[in-house]
Coordinates of N, CA and C in Angstrom, one line a residue:
X1 N -25.5 -2.7 -24.5 CA -25.6 -2.3 -22.6 C -24.4 -2.9 -22.3
X2 N -24.4 -2.5 -20.9 CA -23.5 -3.1 -19.9 C -24.1 -4.4 -18.9
X3 N -23.3 -5.4 -18.8 CA -23.6 -6.6 -17.8 C -23.3 -5.9 -16.4
X4 N -23.8 -6.9 -15.6 CA -23.4 -6.7 -14.1 C -21.9 -6.8 -14.0
X5 N -21.1 -7.7 -14.7 CA -19.8 -7.7 -14.5 C -19.2 -6.4 -14.9
X6 N -19.5 -6.2 -16.2 CA -19.1 -4.3 -16.7 C -19.4 -3.4 -15.3
X7 N -20.3 -3.3 -15.0 CA -20.5 -2.4 -13.9 C -19.6 -2.6 -12.6
X8 N -19.4 -3.6 -12.4 CA -18.4 -4.0 -11.3 C -17.0 -3.5 -11.6
X9 N -16.7 -3.4 -12.8 CA -15.2 -2.8 -13.3 C -15.1 -1.7 -13.6
X10 N -16.2 -0.9 -13.7 CA -16.2 0.6 -14.5 C -15.6 1.5 -13.3
X11 N -16.0 1.3 -12.0 CA -15.4 2.2 -11.2 C -13.8 2.4 -10.7
X12 N -13.4 1.0 -10.5 CA -11.9 0.9 -10.5 C -11.2 1.1 -11.6
X13 N -11.6 0.5 -12.6 CA -10.7 0.7 -13.8 C -10.7 2.2 -14.4
X14 N -11.8 3.1 -14.1 CA -11.9 4.4 -14.2 C -10.6 5.3 -13.3
X15 N -10.3 4.5 -12.2 CA -9.3 5.3 -11.5 C -8.1 5.2 -12.1
X16 N -7.7 4.0 -12.8 CA -6.5 3.6 -13.6 C -6.6 4.6 -14.6
X17 N -7.6 4.7 -15.3 CA -7.7 5.7 -16.4 C -7.4 7.1 -16.3
X18 N -7.8 7.6 -15.1 CA -7.7 8.8 -14.8 C -6.4 9.0 -14.5
X19 N -5.4 8.3 -13.9 CA -4.1 8.5 -13.6 C -3.5 8.4 -15.0
X20 N -3.8 7.9 -15.8 CA -3.1 7.8 -17.2 C -3.1 9.3 -17.7
X21 N -4.8 9.9 -17.7 CA -4.9 11.3 -18.0 C -4.0 12.5 -17.1
X22 N -3.9 12.0 -15.9 CA -3.0 12.9 -15.1 C -1.7 12.9 -15.4
X23 N -1.2 11.7 -15.9 CA 0.2 11.7 -16.4 C 0.4 12.2 -17.9
X24 N -0.6 12.6 -18.6 CA -0.8 13.1 -20.0 C 0.2 12.3 -21.0
X25 N -0.1 10.9 -20.9 CA 0.5 10.0 -21.5 C 0.3 10.1 -23.1
X26 N 1.1 10.0 -23.8 CA 1.1 10.1 -25.2 C 1.5 8.7 -26.1
X27 N 1.6 8.7 -27.0 CA 2.1 7.6 -27.9 C 3.7 7.5 -28.0
X28 N 4.4 8.6 -27.3 CA 5.6 8.3 -27.5 C 6.2 8.1 -26.1
X29 N 5.5 7.8 -25.0 CA 5.9 7.6 -24.0 C 6.3 6.0 -23.5
X30 N 7.2 5.9 -22.7 CA 7.3 4.5 -22.2 C 6.7 4.7 -21.0
X31 N 5.7 3.9 -20.2 CA 4.9 4.1 -19.1 C 5.1 2.7 -18.3
X32 N 5.7 3.0 -17.0 CA 5.6 1.8 -16.3 C 4.7 1.9 -15.1
X33 N 4.0 0.9 -15.1 CA 3.0 0.8 -13.9 C 3.4 -0.4 -13.0
X34 N 3.4 0.3 -11.7 CA 3.8 -0.8 -10.6 C 2.2 -0.9 -9.9
X35 N 2.3 -2.5 -9.7 CA 1.2 -3.0 -9.1 C -0.1 -3.3 -10.4
X36 N 0.0 -4.5 -10.3 CA -1.2 -5.1 -11.3 C -2.4 -5.4 -10.9
X37 N -2.8 -4.8 -10.0 CA -4.2 -5.1 -9.3 C -5.3 -4.6 -10.3
X38 N -6.5 -4.0 -9.8 CA -7.7 -3.7 -10.5 C -7.3 -2.3 -11.1
X39 N -7.1 -1.4 -10.1 CA -6.7 -0.3 -10.7 C -5.4 0.0 -11.4
X40 N -4.2 -0.6 -11.1 CA -3.2 -0.8 -12.1 C -3.5 -1.4 -13.5
X41 N -4.2 -2.4 -13.6 CA -4.7 -2.9 -14.5 C -5.5 -1.7 -15.6
X42 N -6.2 -1.0 -15.0 CA -6.8 0.1 -15.4 C -5.9 1.1 -16.3
X43 N -4.6 1.3 -15.7 CA -3.9 2.2 -16.1 C -3.3 1.6 -17.2
X44 N -2.9 0.2 -17.1 CA -2.4 -0.4 -18.1 C -3.1 -0.3 -19.5
X45 N -4.1 -0.6 -19.3 CA -5.2 -0.4 -20.5 C -5.2 0.8 -21.2
X46 N -5.6 1.8 -20.5 CA -5.5 3.1 -21.0 C -4.1 3.5 -21.4
X47 N -3.4 3.4 -20.9 CA -1.9 3.8 -21.4 C -1.5 2.9 -22.7
X48 N -2.0 1.8 -22.9 CA -1.8 1.1 -24.3 C -2.9 1.5 -25.1
X49 N -4.0 1.9 -24.8 CA -4.9 2.7 -25.9 C -4.4 3.6 -26.5
X50 N -3.6 4.5 -25.6 CA -3.2 5.8 -26.0 C -1.7 5.6 -27.1
X51 N -1.4 4.5 -27.0 CA -0.4 3.9 -27.8 C 1.2 4.0 -27.4
X52 N 1.1 4.2 -25.7 CA 2.4 4.2 -25.0 C 3.1 2.7 -25.1
X53 N 4.3 2.7 -24.9 CA 4.8 1.4 -24.7 C 4.9 1.1 -23.1
X54 N 4.3 0.0 -22.6 CA 3.7 -0.2 -21.2 C 4.7 -1.3 -20.5
X55 N 5.3 -1.1 -19.6 CA 5.9 -1.9 -19.0 C 5.1 -2.2 -17.5
X56 N 4.8 -3.5 -17.2 CA 4.2 -3.8 -16.0 C 5.1 -4.5 -14.8
X57 N 4.8 -3.9 -13.6 CA 5.6 -4.7 -12.6 C 4.6 -4.9 -11.5
X58 N 4.9 -6.4 -10.9 CA 4.4 -7.0 -10.0 C 5.2 -8.0 -9.4
X59 N 4.6 -8.7 -8.4 CA 5.3 -9.9 -7.6 C 4.6 -11.0 -8.2
X60 N 3.4 -11.0 -9.0 CA 2.7 -12.3 -9.0 C 2.6 -12.5 -10.6
X61 N 3.1 -13.5 -11.1 CA 3.5 -13.8 -12.2 C 2.1 -14.0 -13.0
X62 N 1.0 -14.4 -12.3 CA -0.3 -14.5 -13.0 C -0.8 -13.3 -13.6
X63 N -0.5 -12.3 -12.7 CA -0.9 -11.1 -12.9 C -0.4 -10.2 -14.0
X64 N 0.9 -10.7 -13.9 CA 1.9 -10.1 -15.3 C 1.3 -10.8 -16.5
X65 N 0.9 -12.0 -16.5 CA 0.5 -12.6 -17.9 C -0.9 -12.0 -18.3
X66 N -1.5 -11.5 -17.2 CA -3.0 -11.0 -17.9 C -2.5 -9.4 -18.0
X67 N -1.5 -8.9 -17.3 CA -1.3 -7.3 -17.9 C -0.7 -7.3 -19.2
X68 N 0.0 -8.4 -19.6 CA 0.6 -8.6 -21.1 C -0.5 -8.6 -22.2
X69 N -1.6 -9.5 -21.5 CA -2.6 -9.8 -22.7 C -3.4 -8.4 -22.4
X70 N -3.4 -7.5 -21.7 CA -4.5 -6.3 -21.6 C -3.5 -5.0 -22.3
X71 N -2.4 -5.4 -22.8 CA -1.5 -4.3 -23.3 C -0.1 -4.3 -23.1
X72 N 0.2 -4.7 -21.8 CA 1.8 -4.3 -21.6 C 2.6 -5.1 -22.6
X73 N 3.8 -4.3 -22.8 CA 4.7 -4.8 -23.8 C 5.8 -6.0 -23.2
X74 N 6.1 -5.2 -22.0 CA 6.9 -6.1 -21.4 C 6.4 -6.1 -19.5
X75 N 6.9 -7.2 -19.3 CA 6.6 -7.6 -17.6 C 7.8 -7.7 -16.7
X76 N 7.7 -7.1 -15.4 CA 9.0 -7.6 -14.8 C 8.3 -7.9 -13.3
X77 N 8.6 -9.3 -12.8 CA 8.2 -9.6 -11.5 C 9.6 -9.0 -10.3
X78 N 9.0 -8.0 -9.8 CA 10.1 -7.3 -8.9 C 10.6 -8.3 -7.7
X79 N 10.0 -9.4 -7.5 CA 10.2 -10.4 -6.6 C 11.4 -11.4 -7.1
X80 N 11.5 -11.5 -8.3 CA 12.6 -12.7 -8.7 C 13.5 -11.9 -9.7
X81 N 13.3 -10.6 -10.3 CA 14.1 -9.9 -11.0 C 14.9 -8.8 -10.6
X82 N 15.9 -8.4 -11.1 CA 16.4 -6.9 -11.0 C 15.7 -5.9 -11.8
X83 N 14.8 -5.2 -11.1 CA 14.2 -4.3 -11.9 C 14.9 -3.2 -12.6
X84 N 15.9 -2.6 -11.8 CA 16.8 -1.6 -12.4 C 17.3 -2.1 -13.6
X85 N 17.9 -3.4 -13.6 CA 18.8 -3.9 -14.6 C 17.8 -4.0 -16.0
X86 N 16.6 -4.6 -15.6 CA 15.8 -4.8 -16.7 C 15.4 -3.5 -17.3
X87 N 15.0 -2.6 -16.5 CA 14.7 -1.2 -17.1 C 15.6 -0.6 -17.8
X88 N 16.7 -0.6 -17.5 CA 17.9 0.2 -18.0 C 17.9 -0.5 -19.6
X89 N 18.0 -1.7 -19.6 CA 17.9 -2.6 -20.8 C 16.9 -2.4 -21.8
X90 N 15.6 -2.2 -21.1 CA 14.5 -2.0 -21.8 C 14.3 -0.4 -22.4
X91 N 15.0 0.5 -21.8 CA 14.8 1.8 -22.0 C 16.2 2.6 -22.5
X92 N 17.1 1.6 -22.8 CA 18.1 2.2 -23.3 C 18.8 3.2 -22.3
X93 N 18.9 2.8 -20.9 CA 19.6 3.5 -19.7 C 18.9 4.8 -19.5
X94 N 17.6 5.0 -20.1 CA 16.9 6.3 -19.7 C 16.1 6.1 -18.7
X95 N 15.4 4.8 -18.5 CA 14.4 4.9 -17.6 C 13.0 5.2 -18.2
X96 N 11.9 4.9 -17.8 CA 10.6 5.1 -18.1 C 10.2 6.7 -18.2
X97 N 9.4 7.1 -19.1 CA 9.1 8.6 -18.9 C 8.0 8.9 -18.0
X98 N 7.3 7.7 -17.8 CA 6.1 7.8 -16.9 C 6.1 6.8 -15.9
X99 N 5.9 6.8 -14.7 CA 5.7 5.8 -13.8 C 4.3 6.2 -13.1
X100 N 3.7 5.0 -13.1 CA 2.3 5.2 -12.4 C 2.4 4.0 -11.0
X101 N 2.3 4.5 -10.0 CA 2.4 3.8 -8.6 C 0.8 3.5 -8.5
X102 N 0.6 2.1 -8.4 CA -0.6 1.6 -7.8 C -0.5 0.8 -6.8
X103 N 0.3 0.9 -6.0 CA 0.3 -0.2 -4.7 C 0.3 0.7 -3.3
X104 N 1.0 1.5 -3.1 CA 0.9 2.3 -1.9 C 2.1 1.8 -0.7
X105 N 3.3 1.4 -1.1 CA 4.0 0.7 -0.2 C 5.2 1.6 -0.3
X106 N 6.0 1.7 0.7 CA 7.6 2.4 0.7 C 8.3 2.0 -0.4
X107 N 8.5 0.9 -0.5 CA 9.6 0.5 -1.5 C 9.1 0.7 -3.0
X108 N 7.6 0.5 -3.1 CA 7.2 1.0 -4.4 C 7.4 2.4 -4.9
X109 N 6.8 3.2 -3.9 CA 7.0 4.6 -4.0 C 8.4 5.2 -4.4
X110 N 9.5 4.5 -3.8 CA 10.8 4.8 -3.9 C 11.5 4.0 -5.2
X111 N 10.6 3.3 -5.7 CA 11.2 2.5 -6.8 C 10.5 3.5 -8.0
X112 N 9.5 4.1 -7.9 CA 9.0 5.1 -8.9 C 9.9 6.2 -9.0
X113 N 10.5 6.9 -7.9 CA 11.2 8.2 -8.0 C 12.8 7.6 -8.7
X114 N 13.1 6.7 -8.0 CA 14.5 6.2 -8.4 C 14.7 5.7 -9.9
X115 N 13.4 5.1 -10.5 CA 13.4 4.5 -11.9 C 13.0 5.5 -13.2
X116 N 12.3 6.5 -12.5 CA 11.6 7.3 -13.8 C 12.8 7.9 -14.4
X117 N 12.7 8.3 -15.9 CA 13.7 9.4 -16.5 C 13.8 10.6 -15.8
X118 N 14.8 11.2 -16.3 CA 14.8 12.8 -16.3 C 13.8 13.5 -16.6
X119 N 13.4 14.5 -16.2 CA 12.2 15.0 -16.5 C 11.1 14.4 -16.7
X120 N 11.0 13.3 -16.0 CA 10.0 12.3 -16.2 C 8.5 12.8 -15.2
X121 N 7.5 11.8 -15.3 CA 6.4 12.2 -14.6 C 6.2 11.0 -13.7
X122 N 5.8 11.2 -12.4 CA 5.3 10.3 -11.5 C 3.9 10.4 -11.0
X123 N 3.0 9.7 -11.1 CA 1.6 9.5 -10.7 C 1.4 8.4 -9.7
X124 N 1.0 9.4 -8.6 CA 0.7 8.2 -7.3 C -0.9 8.0 -7.2
X125 N -1.2 6.7 -7.0 CA -2.5 6.4 -6.8 C -2.6 5.6 -5.4
X126 N -1.4 4.6 -5.0 CA -1.5 3.8 -3.8 C -1.5 4.8 -2.5
X127 N -2.3 4.7 -1.7 CA -2.2 5.0 -0.3 C -1.1 4.2 0.7
X128 N -0.2 5.0 0.9 CA 1.0 4.4 1.9 C 0.4 4.4 3.3
X129 N 0.4 3.3 4.2 CA 0.2 3.2 5.5 C 0.9 3.9 6.3
X130 N 2.0 4.2 6.0 CA 2.9 4.8 7.0 C 3.5 5.8 6.3
X131 N 4.4 6.8 6.9 CA 5.4 7.7 6.3 C 6.4 7.1 5.3
X132 N 6.6 8.0 4.3 CA 7.5 7.4 3.3 C 8.9 8.3 3.4
X133 N 9.7 8.1 3.6 CA 11.2 9.1 3.5 C 11.7 9.1 2.0
X134 N 12.1 10.2 1.4 CA 12.9 10.4 0.1 C 13.7 11.3 0.1
X135 N 14.9 10.9 -0.7 CA 16.0 11.9 -0.7 C 15.4 12.8 -1.9
X136 N 15.2 14.0 -1.3 CA 14.6 14.9 -2.3 C 15.6 15.5 -3.5
X137 N 16.9 15.2 -3.3 CA 17.9 15.5 -4.4 C 17.2 15.0 -5.6
X138 N 16.5 13.8 -5.7 CA 16.2 13.3 -6.9 C 15.1 13.8 -7.5
X139 N 14.4 14.5 -6.6 CA 13.1 15.3 -7.5 C 13.8 16.6 -7.9
X140 N 14.6 17.4 -7.7 CA 15.6 18.4 -8.0 C 16.4 18.0 -9.3
X141 N 17.2 17.3 -8.7 CA 18.1 16.8 -10.0 C 17.5 16.2 -11.3
X142 N 16.7 15.6 -11.1 CA 15.8 14.8 -12.4 C 15.0 15.9 -12.9
X143 N 14.3 16.8 -11.9 CA 13.4 17.7 -12.6 C 12.0 17.0 -13.0
X144 N 11.8 16.3 -11.5 CA 10.4 15.5 -11.7 C 9.3 16.2 -11.7
X145 N 7.9 15.7 -12.3 CA 6.7 16.1 -12.0 C 6.0 15.1 -11.2
X146 N 5.7 15.3 -9.9 CA 5.1 14.3 -9.3 C 3.8 14.7 -8.8
X147 N 2.8 13.9 -9.4 CA 1.2 14.0 -9.2 C 0.5 13.0 -8.4
X148 N -0.6 13.6 -7.8 CA -1.5 12.4 -7.1 C -2.6 12.3 -8.0
X149 N -3.4 11.2 -8.0 CA -4.4 11.0 -8.6 C -5.4 10.1 -7.8
X150 N -6.7 10.4 -7.6 CA -7.6 9.8 -7.0 C -9.0 9.9 -7.5
X151 N -9.8 8.8 -7.5 CA -11.2 8.8 -8.5 C -10.9 9.1 -9.6
X152 N -11.8 9.4 -10.3 CA -12.1 9.9 -11.9 C -13.0 10.8 -12.2
X153 N -12.6 11.2 -13.5 CA -13.7 12.5 -14.1 C -14.7 11.7 -15.1
X154 N -15.7 12.4 -15.2 CA -16.8 12.0 -16.2 C -16.1 11.4 -17.6
X155 N -15.0 12.0 -18.2 CA -14.7 11.4 -19.5 C -14.0 10.1 -19.1
X156 N -13.2 9.8 -18.0 CA -12.6 8.7 -17.7 C -13.8 7.4 -17.7
X157 N -15.0 7.8 -17.0 CA -15.7 6.9 -16.9 C -16.3 6.4 -18.3
X158 N -16.8 7.6 -19.0 CA -17.2 7.4 -20.5 C -16.2 6.4 -21.4
X159 N -14.8 6.8 -21.1 CA -13.7 6.0 -21.9 C -13.9 4.4 -21.5
X160 N -13.9 4.3 -20.1 CA -13.9 2.9 -19.5 C -15.3 2.0 -20.2
X161 N -16.3 2.8 -20.1 CA -17.5 2.2 -20.6 C -17.5 2.0 -22.0
X162 N -17.0 2.9 -22.7 CA -16.5 2.3 -24.3 C -15.7 1.2 -24.6
X163 N -14.7 1.3 -23.8 CA -13.6 0.0 -24.1 C -14.4 -1.2 -23.7
X164 N -15.4 -1.3 -22.5 CA -15.8 -2.4 -22.1 C -17.0 -2.9 -23.1
X165 N -17.6 -2.0 -23.8 CA -18.5 -2.2 -24.9 C -17.8 -3.0 -26.1
X166 N -16.6 -2.6 -26.3 CA -16.1 -3.5 -27.2 C -15.9 -4.8 -27.2
X167 N -16.1 -5.3 -25.9 CA -16.2 -6.9 -25.6 C -14.9 -7.4 -25.7
X168 N -13.7 -6.7 -25.6 CA -12.5 -7.5 -25.6 C -11.8 -7.7 -24.4
X169 N -12.4 -7.2 -23.1 CA -11.8 -7.2 -21.7 C -12.2 -8.6 -21.3
X170 N -11.1 -9.3 -20.9 CA -11.3 -10.5 -20.2 C -12.2 -10.7 -18.8
X171 N -13.2 -10.2 -18.7 CA -14.1 -9.9 -17.4 C -14.1 -10.9 -16.5
X172 N -14.2 -12.2 -17.0 CA -14.1 -13.3 -16.4 C -12.9 -13.5 -15.2
X173 N -11.7 -13.0 -15.7 CA -10.4 -13.0 -15.1 C -10.2 -11.8 -14.1
X174 N -11.1 -10.8 -14.3 CA -11.2 -9.6 -13.6 C -12.3 -9.9 -12.4
X175 N -13.0 -10.4 -12.7 CA -14.0 -10.8 -11.3 C -13.7 -12.0 -10.9
X176 N -13.2 -11.9 -9.6 CA -12.5 -13.0 -8.9 C -13.4 -13.6 -8.1
X177 N -14.8 -13.5 -8.2 CA -16.0 -14.4 -7.6 C -17.2 -13.7 -7.8
X178 N -18.2 -14.4 -7.7 CA -19.6 -13.9 -7.8 C -20.2 -14.6 -6.6
X179 N -20.9 -13.7 -5.8 CA -21.7 -14.2 -4.7 C -23.1 -13.8 -4.4
X180 N -24.0 -14.6 -3.8 CA -25.1 -14.1 -3.6 C -25.1 -13.2 -2.1
X181 N -26.3 -12.7 -2.0 CA -26.4 -11.7 -0.8 C -26.1 -12.4 0.6
X182 N -26.5 -13.6 0.7 CA -26.5 -14.5 2.1 C -24.8 -14.9 2.1
X183 N -24.2 -14.8 0.9 CA -22.7 -15.3 0.8 C -21.9 -14.1 1.2
X184 N -22.4 -12.8 1.5 CA -21.4 -11.5 1.5 C -20.3 -11.9 2.7
X185 N -20.7 -12.4 3.8 CA -19.3 -12.9 5.0 C -18.2 -13.9 4.1
X186 N -18.6 -14.6 3.6 CA -17.8 -15.8 2.5 C -17.1 -14.9 1.7
X187 N -17.8 -14.0 0.9 CA -16.8 -13.2 0.1 C -15.7 -12.2 0.7
X188 N -16.2 -11.5 1.8 CA -15.4 -10.9 2.5 C -14.2 -11.6 3.0
X189 N -14.5 -12.6 3.5 CA -13.4 -13.5 4.3 C -12.5 -14.1 3.1
X190 N -12.9 -14.2 2.0 CA -11.8 -14.5 0.8 C -11.2 -13.4 0.4
X191 N -11.6 -12.2 0.5 CA -10.7 -11.1 0.3 C -9.8 -10.8 1.4
X192 N -10.3 -10.8 2.7 CA -9.3 -10.4 3.7 C -8.3 -11.6 3.8
X193 N -8.5 -13.0 3.5 CA -7.5 -14.0 3.4 C -6.3 -13.8 2.4
X194 N -6.7 -13.1 1.5 CA -5.6 -13.0 0.5 C -6.0 -11.9 -0.4
X195 N -5.9 -10.5 -0.2 CA -6.4 -9.4 -1.1 C -5.7 -9.3 -2.1
X196 N -4.3 -9.8 -2.2 CA -3.5 -9.5 -3.5 C -4.0 -10.4 -4.5
X197 N -4.9 -11.6 -4.2 CA -5.3 -12.4 -5.5 C -6.7 -11.9 -6.0
X198 N -7.3 -11.0 -5.4 CA -8.6 -10.6 -5.6 C -8.6 -9.2 -6.3
X199 N -9.1 -9.3 -7.6 CA -9.3 -8.2 -8.4 C -10.8 -7.6 -8.1
X200 N -11.7 -8.2 -8.2 CA -13.1 -7.5 -7.8 C -14.1 -8.8 -7.5
X201 N -15.1 -8.3 -6.6 CA -15.9 -9.5 -6.0 C -17.3 -9.0 -6.4
X202 N -18.2 -9.6 -7.0 CA -19.5 -9.4 -7.4 C -20.6 -10.0 -6.5
X203 N -21.3 -9.1 -5.9 CA -22.5 -9.6 -5.1 C -24.0 -9.4 -6.1
X204 N -24.3 -10.7 -6.4 CA -25.5 -10.4 -7.5 C -26.7 -10.6 -6.9
X205 N -27.6 -9.7 -7.0 CA -28.9 -9.9 -6.6 C -29.8 -10.5 -7.7
X206 N -30.7 -11.3 -7.3 CA -31.4 -11.9 -8.5 C -32.7 -11.0 -8.8

């Protein structure tokens, strides 16, 4: 069966699994996941389970280290490294076949379009808070498929549950805090103070 920690992870992880399904990822693909939060982590796990070579992008070295343990072959800190240069080196100058955008920022959306390979697939999960401008020539010249992804399908939930039942997921690292009902305010304040450091918060009822 599943534990309370498992149930806390099922929904967000399934969103990442669904994005990989939307991208039709296979074991022949190089997949770049931008953003190693809870949903990005789900995408990394699912892409790796499908046999793809996964490149994880984030600005947090701790998250990147976790991404590597969860299946990423390579990691790039976009704050301290030249993403384009590293990607060209890792992909023989082709770029990744698939890019999954799981941040929702202008710079990461543009990175996805700029770095994906010709005839590549871009799947967008992150919600941008402002309008994002693109040079549409890249869509046409590179013959890109750009797809949105939200929520998940029953098969995604089943796949996540199957993965969690194997017991290989480092759940303690993905549950950022466990709080009692009377500590809900404290839990919310922790998340608001530094949302980038929080994967999932569990409110446990006895």
